CSV table of C-alpha atoms in Angstrom, one decimal:
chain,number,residue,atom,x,y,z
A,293,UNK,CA,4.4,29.5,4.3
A,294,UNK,CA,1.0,30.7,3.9
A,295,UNK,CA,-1.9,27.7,5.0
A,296,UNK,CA,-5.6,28.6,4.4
A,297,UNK,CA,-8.0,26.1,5.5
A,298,UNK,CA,-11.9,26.1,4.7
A,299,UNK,CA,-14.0,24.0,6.3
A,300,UNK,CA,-17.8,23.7,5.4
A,301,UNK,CA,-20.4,21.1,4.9
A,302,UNK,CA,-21.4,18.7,1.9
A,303,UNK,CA,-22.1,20.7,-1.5
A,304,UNK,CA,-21.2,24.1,-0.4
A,305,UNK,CA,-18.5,24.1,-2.8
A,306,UNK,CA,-15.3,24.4,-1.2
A,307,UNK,CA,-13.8,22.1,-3.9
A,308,UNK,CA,-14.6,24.3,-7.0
A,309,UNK,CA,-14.0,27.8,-5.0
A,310,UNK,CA,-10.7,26.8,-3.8
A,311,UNK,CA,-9.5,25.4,-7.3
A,312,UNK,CA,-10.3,29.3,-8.5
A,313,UNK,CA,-8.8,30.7,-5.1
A,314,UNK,CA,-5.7,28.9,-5.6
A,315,UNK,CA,-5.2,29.9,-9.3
A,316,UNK,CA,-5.7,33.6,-8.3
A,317,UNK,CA,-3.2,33.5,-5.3
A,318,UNK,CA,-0.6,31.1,-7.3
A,319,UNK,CA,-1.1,28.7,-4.3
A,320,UNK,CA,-1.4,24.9,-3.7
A,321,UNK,CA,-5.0,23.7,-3.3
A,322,UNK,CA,-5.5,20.4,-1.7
A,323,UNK,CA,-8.8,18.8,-1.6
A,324,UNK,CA,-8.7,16.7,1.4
A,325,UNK,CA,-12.3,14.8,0.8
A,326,UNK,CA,-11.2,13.9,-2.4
A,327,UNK,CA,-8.8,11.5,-0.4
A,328,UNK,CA,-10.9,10.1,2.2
A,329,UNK,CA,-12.9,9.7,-1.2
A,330,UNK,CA,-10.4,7.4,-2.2
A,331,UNK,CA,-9.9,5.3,0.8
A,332,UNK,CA,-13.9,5.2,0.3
A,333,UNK,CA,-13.7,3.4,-3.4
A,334,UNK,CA,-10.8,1.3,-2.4
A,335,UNK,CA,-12.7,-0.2,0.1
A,336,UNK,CA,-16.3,-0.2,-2.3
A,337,UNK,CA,-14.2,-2.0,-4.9
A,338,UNK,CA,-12.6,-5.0,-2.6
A,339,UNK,CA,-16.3,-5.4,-1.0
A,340,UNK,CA,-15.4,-3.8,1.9
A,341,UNK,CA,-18.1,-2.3,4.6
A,342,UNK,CA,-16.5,1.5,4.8
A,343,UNK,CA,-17.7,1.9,8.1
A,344,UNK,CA,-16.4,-1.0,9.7
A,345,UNK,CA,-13.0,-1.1,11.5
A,346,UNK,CA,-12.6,-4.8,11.1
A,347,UNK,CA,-12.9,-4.4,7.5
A,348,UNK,CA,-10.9,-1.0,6.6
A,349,UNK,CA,-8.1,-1.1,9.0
A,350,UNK,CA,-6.4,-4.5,7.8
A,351,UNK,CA,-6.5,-2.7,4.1
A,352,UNK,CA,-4.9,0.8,4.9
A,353,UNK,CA,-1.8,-0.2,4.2
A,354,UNK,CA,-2.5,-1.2,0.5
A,355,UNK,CA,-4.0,2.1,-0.1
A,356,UNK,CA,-1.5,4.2,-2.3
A,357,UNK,CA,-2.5,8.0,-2.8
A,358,UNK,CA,-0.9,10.3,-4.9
A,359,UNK,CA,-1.8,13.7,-5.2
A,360,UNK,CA,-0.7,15.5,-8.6
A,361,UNK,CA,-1.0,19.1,-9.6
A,362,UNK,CA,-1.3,20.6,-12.8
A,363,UNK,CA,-1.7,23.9,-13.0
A,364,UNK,CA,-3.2,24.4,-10.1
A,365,UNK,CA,-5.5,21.1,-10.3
A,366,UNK,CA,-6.0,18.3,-7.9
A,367,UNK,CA,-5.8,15.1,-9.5
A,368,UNK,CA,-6.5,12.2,-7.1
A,369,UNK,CA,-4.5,8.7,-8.2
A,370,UNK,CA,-5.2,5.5,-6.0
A,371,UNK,CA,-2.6,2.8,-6.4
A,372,UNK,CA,-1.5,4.3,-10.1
A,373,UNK,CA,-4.9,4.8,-11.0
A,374,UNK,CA,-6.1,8.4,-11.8
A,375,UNK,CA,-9.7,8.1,-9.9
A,376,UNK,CA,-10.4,12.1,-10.2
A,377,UNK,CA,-13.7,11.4,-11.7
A,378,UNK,CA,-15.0,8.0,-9.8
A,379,UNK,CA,-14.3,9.1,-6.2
A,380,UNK,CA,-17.4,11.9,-6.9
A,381,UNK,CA,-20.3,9.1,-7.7
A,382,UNK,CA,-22.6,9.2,-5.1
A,383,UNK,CA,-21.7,5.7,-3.1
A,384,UNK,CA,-18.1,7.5,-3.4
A,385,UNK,CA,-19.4,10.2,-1.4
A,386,UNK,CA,-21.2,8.0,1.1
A,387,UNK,CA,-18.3,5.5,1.9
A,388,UNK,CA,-15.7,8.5,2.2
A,389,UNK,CA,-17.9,9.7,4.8
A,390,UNK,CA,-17.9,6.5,6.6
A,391,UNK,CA,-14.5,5.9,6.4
A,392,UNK,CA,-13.7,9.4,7.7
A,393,UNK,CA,-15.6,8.5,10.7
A,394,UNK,CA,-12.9,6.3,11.7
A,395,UNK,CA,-10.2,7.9,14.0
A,396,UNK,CA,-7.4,5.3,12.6
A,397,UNK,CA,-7.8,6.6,9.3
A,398,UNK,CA,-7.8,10.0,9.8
A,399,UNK,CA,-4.8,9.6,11.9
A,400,UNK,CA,-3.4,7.4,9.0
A,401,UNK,CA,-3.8,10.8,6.5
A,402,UNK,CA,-3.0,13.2,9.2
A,403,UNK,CA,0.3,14.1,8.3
A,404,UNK,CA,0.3,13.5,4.8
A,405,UNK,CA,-1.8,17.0,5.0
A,406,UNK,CA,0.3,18.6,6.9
A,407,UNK,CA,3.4,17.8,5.3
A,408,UNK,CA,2.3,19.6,2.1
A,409,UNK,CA,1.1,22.9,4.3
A,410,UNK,CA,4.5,23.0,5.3
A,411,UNK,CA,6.3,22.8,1.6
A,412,UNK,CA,3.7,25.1,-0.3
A,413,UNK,CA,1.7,27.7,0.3
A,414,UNK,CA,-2.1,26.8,0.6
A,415,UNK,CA,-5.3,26.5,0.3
A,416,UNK,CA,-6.8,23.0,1.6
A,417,UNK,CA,-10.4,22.3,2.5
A,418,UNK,CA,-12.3,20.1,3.9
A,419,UNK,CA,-14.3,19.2,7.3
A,420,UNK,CA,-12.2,19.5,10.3
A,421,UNK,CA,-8.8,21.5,8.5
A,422,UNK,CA,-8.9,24.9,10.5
A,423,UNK,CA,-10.0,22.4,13.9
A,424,UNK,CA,-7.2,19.6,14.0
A,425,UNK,CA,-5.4,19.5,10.4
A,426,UNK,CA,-3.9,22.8,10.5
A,427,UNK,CA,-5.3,24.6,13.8
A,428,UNK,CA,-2.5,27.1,13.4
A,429,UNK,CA,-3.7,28.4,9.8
A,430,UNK,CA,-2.8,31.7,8.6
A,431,UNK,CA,-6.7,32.0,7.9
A,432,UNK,CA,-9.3,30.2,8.4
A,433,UNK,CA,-12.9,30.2,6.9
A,434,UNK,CA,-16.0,28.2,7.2
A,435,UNK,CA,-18.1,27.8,3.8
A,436,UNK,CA,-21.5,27.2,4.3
A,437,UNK,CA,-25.2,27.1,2.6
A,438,UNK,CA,-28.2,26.4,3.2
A,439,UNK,CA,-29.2,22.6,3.1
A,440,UNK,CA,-31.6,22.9,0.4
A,441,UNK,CA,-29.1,25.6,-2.1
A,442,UNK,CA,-26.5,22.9,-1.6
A,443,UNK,CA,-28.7,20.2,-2.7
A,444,UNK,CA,-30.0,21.8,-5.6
A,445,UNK,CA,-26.9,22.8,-6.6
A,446,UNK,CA,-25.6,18.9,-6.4
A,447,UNK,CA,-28.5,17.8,-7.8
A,448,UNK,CA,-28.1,20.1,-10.9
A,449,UNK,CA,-24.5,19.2,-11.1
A,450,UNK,CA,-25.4,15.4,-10.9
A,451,UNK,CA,-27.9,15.9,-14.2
A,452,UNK,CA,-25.3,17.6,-16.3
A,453,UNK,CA,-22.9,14.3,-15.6
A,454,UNK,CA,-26.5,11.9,-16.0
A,455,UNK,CA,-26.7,10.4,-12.7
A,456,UNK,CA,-30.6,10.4,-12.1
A,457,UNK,CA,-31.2,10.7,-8.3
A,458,UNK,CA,-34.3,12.8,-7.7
A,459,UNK,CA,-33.4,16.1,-6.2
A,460,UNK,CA,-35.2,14.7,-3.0
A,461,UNK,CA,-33.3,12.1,-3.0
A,462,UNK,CA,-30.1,14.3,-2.8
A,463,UNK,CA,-31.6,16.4,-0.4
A,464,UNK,CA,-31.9,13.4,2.2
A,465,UNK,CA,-28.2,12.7,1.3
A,466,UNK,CA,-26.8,16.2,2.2
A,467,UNK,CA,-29.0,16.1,5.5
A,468,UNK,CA,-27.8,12.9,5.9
A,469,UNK,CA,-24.3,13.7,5.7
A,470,UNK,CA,-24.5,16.8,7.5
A,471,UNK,CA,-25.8,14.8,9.9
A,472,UNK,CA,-23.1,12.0,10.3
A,473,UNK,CA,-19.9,14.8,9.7
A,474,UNK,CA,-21.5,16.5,12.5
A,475,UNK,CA,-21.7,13.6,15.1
A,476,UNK,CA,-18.9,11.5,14.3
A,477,UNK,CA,-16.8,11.0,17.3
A,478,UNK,CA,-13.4,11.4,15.4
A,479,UNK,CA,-12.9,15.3,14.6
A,480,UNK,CA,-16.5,16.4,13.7
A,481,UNK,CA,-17.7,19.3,11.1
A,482,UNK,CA,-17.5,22.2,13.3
A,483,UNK,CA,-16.5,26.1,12.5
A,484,UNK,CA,-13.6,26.2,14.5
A,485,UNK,CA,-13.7,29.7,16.7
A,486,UNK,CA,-11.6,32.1,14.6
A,487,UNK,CA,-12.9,31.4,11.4
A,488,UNK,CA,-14.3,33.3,9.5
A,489,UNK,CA,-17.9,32.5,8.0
A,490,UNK,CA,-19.1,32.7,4.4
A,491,UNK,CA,-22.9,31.9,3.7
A,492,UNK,CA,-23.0,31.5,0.1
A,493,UNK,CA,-26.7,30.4,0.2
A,494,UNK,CA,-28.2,33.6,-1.9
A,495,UNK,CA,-24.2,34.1,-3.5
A,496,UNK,CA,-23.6,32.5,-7.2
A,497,UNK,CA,-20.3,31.2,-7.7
A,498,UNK,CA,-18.6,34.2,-8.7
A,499,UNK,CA,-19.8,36.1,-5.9
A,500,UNK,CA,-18.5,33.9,-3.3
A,501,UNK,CA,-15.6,33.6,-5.3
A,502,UNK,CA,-15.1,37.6,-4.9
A,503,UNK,CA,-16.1,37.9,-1.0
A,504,UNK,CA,-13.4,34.9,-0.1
A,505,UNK,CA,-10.7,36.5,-2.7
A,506,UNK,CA,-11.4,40.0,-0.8
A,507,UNK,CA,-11.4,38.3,2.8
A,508,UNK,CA,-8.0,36.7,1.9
A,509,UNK,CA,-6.2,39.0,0.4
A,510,UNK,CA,-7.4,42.0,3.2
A,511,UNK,CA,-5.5,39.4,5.9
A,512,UNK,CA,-2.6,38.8,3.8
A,513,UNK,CA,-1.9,42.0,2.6
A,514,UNK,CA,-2.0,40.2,-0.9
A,515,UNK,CA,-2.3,42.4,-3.9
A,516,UNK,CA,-5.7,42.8,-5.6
């Protein structure tokens, strides 16, 4: 089997580039934050602190993720519900990185994600996949941008769905997260050593769509 990881910070759009990698390779994209994204919502909807030990770990076991995958989509379901579109609402976002601070639950996850690397081929991303999730990945990448393209780009993204945060306000929450991904003591954001690095910052989406497609398919011998 064939495991891609890429890794990268808040907003650079490893989400949206790897659904379009995985259709063009025919391979299984899994969206890791999208489940530490649920954990995140479970624990916002039972009035749960999501960076607090005390408060999450007693719940894990009553958090039910299924991943389902239609053609070539990620859809996230927690406990039955099909939660693809409420785990990417800002305080979504903020409590999955607090919960993914906490070593318990990432260990709790950890071999849920390997366990499909090992079935399918893929493409999974996320913040710590080519360091401790799959260190062993056929290729690794690390997606990047600057702080203030990635903002802007969420922030634009946020107006077309009508959530009204201020693109300063946005900016503070990427460098924010940045931030906390960086300096949490449970497998932090970092570009693990053979990856290779894509700086989308002056890229548009089909151009970074085109430099990862050429990267991966010059390592795997993949057909253009």
């Amino acid at each position: 089997m064939i495991s891609i990881a890429i890794d990268g910070p808040a907003g650079a759009g490893k989400s949206s580039i790897c659904r379009r990698l995985a259709e063009e390779l025919h391979y299984l994209h899994v969206d890791t934050g999208a489940i530490y994204r649920a954990v995140g919502l479970y624990m916002l909807r039972r009035h749960k602190n999501p960076a607090d030990p005390a408060e999450v770990l007693p719940l894990l076991p009553q958090v039910k993720i299924d991943l389902q995958f239609a053609e070539g989509e990620q859809r996230i379901l927690l406990n039955g519900e099909d939660v693809s579109e409420a785990i990417r609402l800002p305080e979504a976002s903020a409590a999955a990185s607090a919960v993914s601070a906490l070593p318990e639950v990432r260990a709790y996850l950890l071999e849920q994600q390997r366990s499909l690397a090992r079935q399918y081929d893929v493409i999974m991303d996320g913040r710590d996949i080519g360091t401790v999730v799959l260190p062993h990945a056929t290729i690794k990448i690390y997606l990047t941008a600057a702080p203030e393209e990635r903002a802007r780009r969420r922030w634009l993204q946020q107006r077309s769905k009508g959530i009204g945060e201020s693109y300063e306000e946005v900016l503070a929450a990427v460098k924010k997260r940045d931030y906390d991904d960086s300096h949490r003591a449970a497998a932090p954001l970092c570009r693990a050593e053979d990856a290779w690095l894509c700086d989308s910052t002056h890229l548009d989406f089909e151009e970074t769509v085109a430099a990862m497609l050429a990267y991966i398919r010059q390592k795997t011998g993949a057909p253009v």
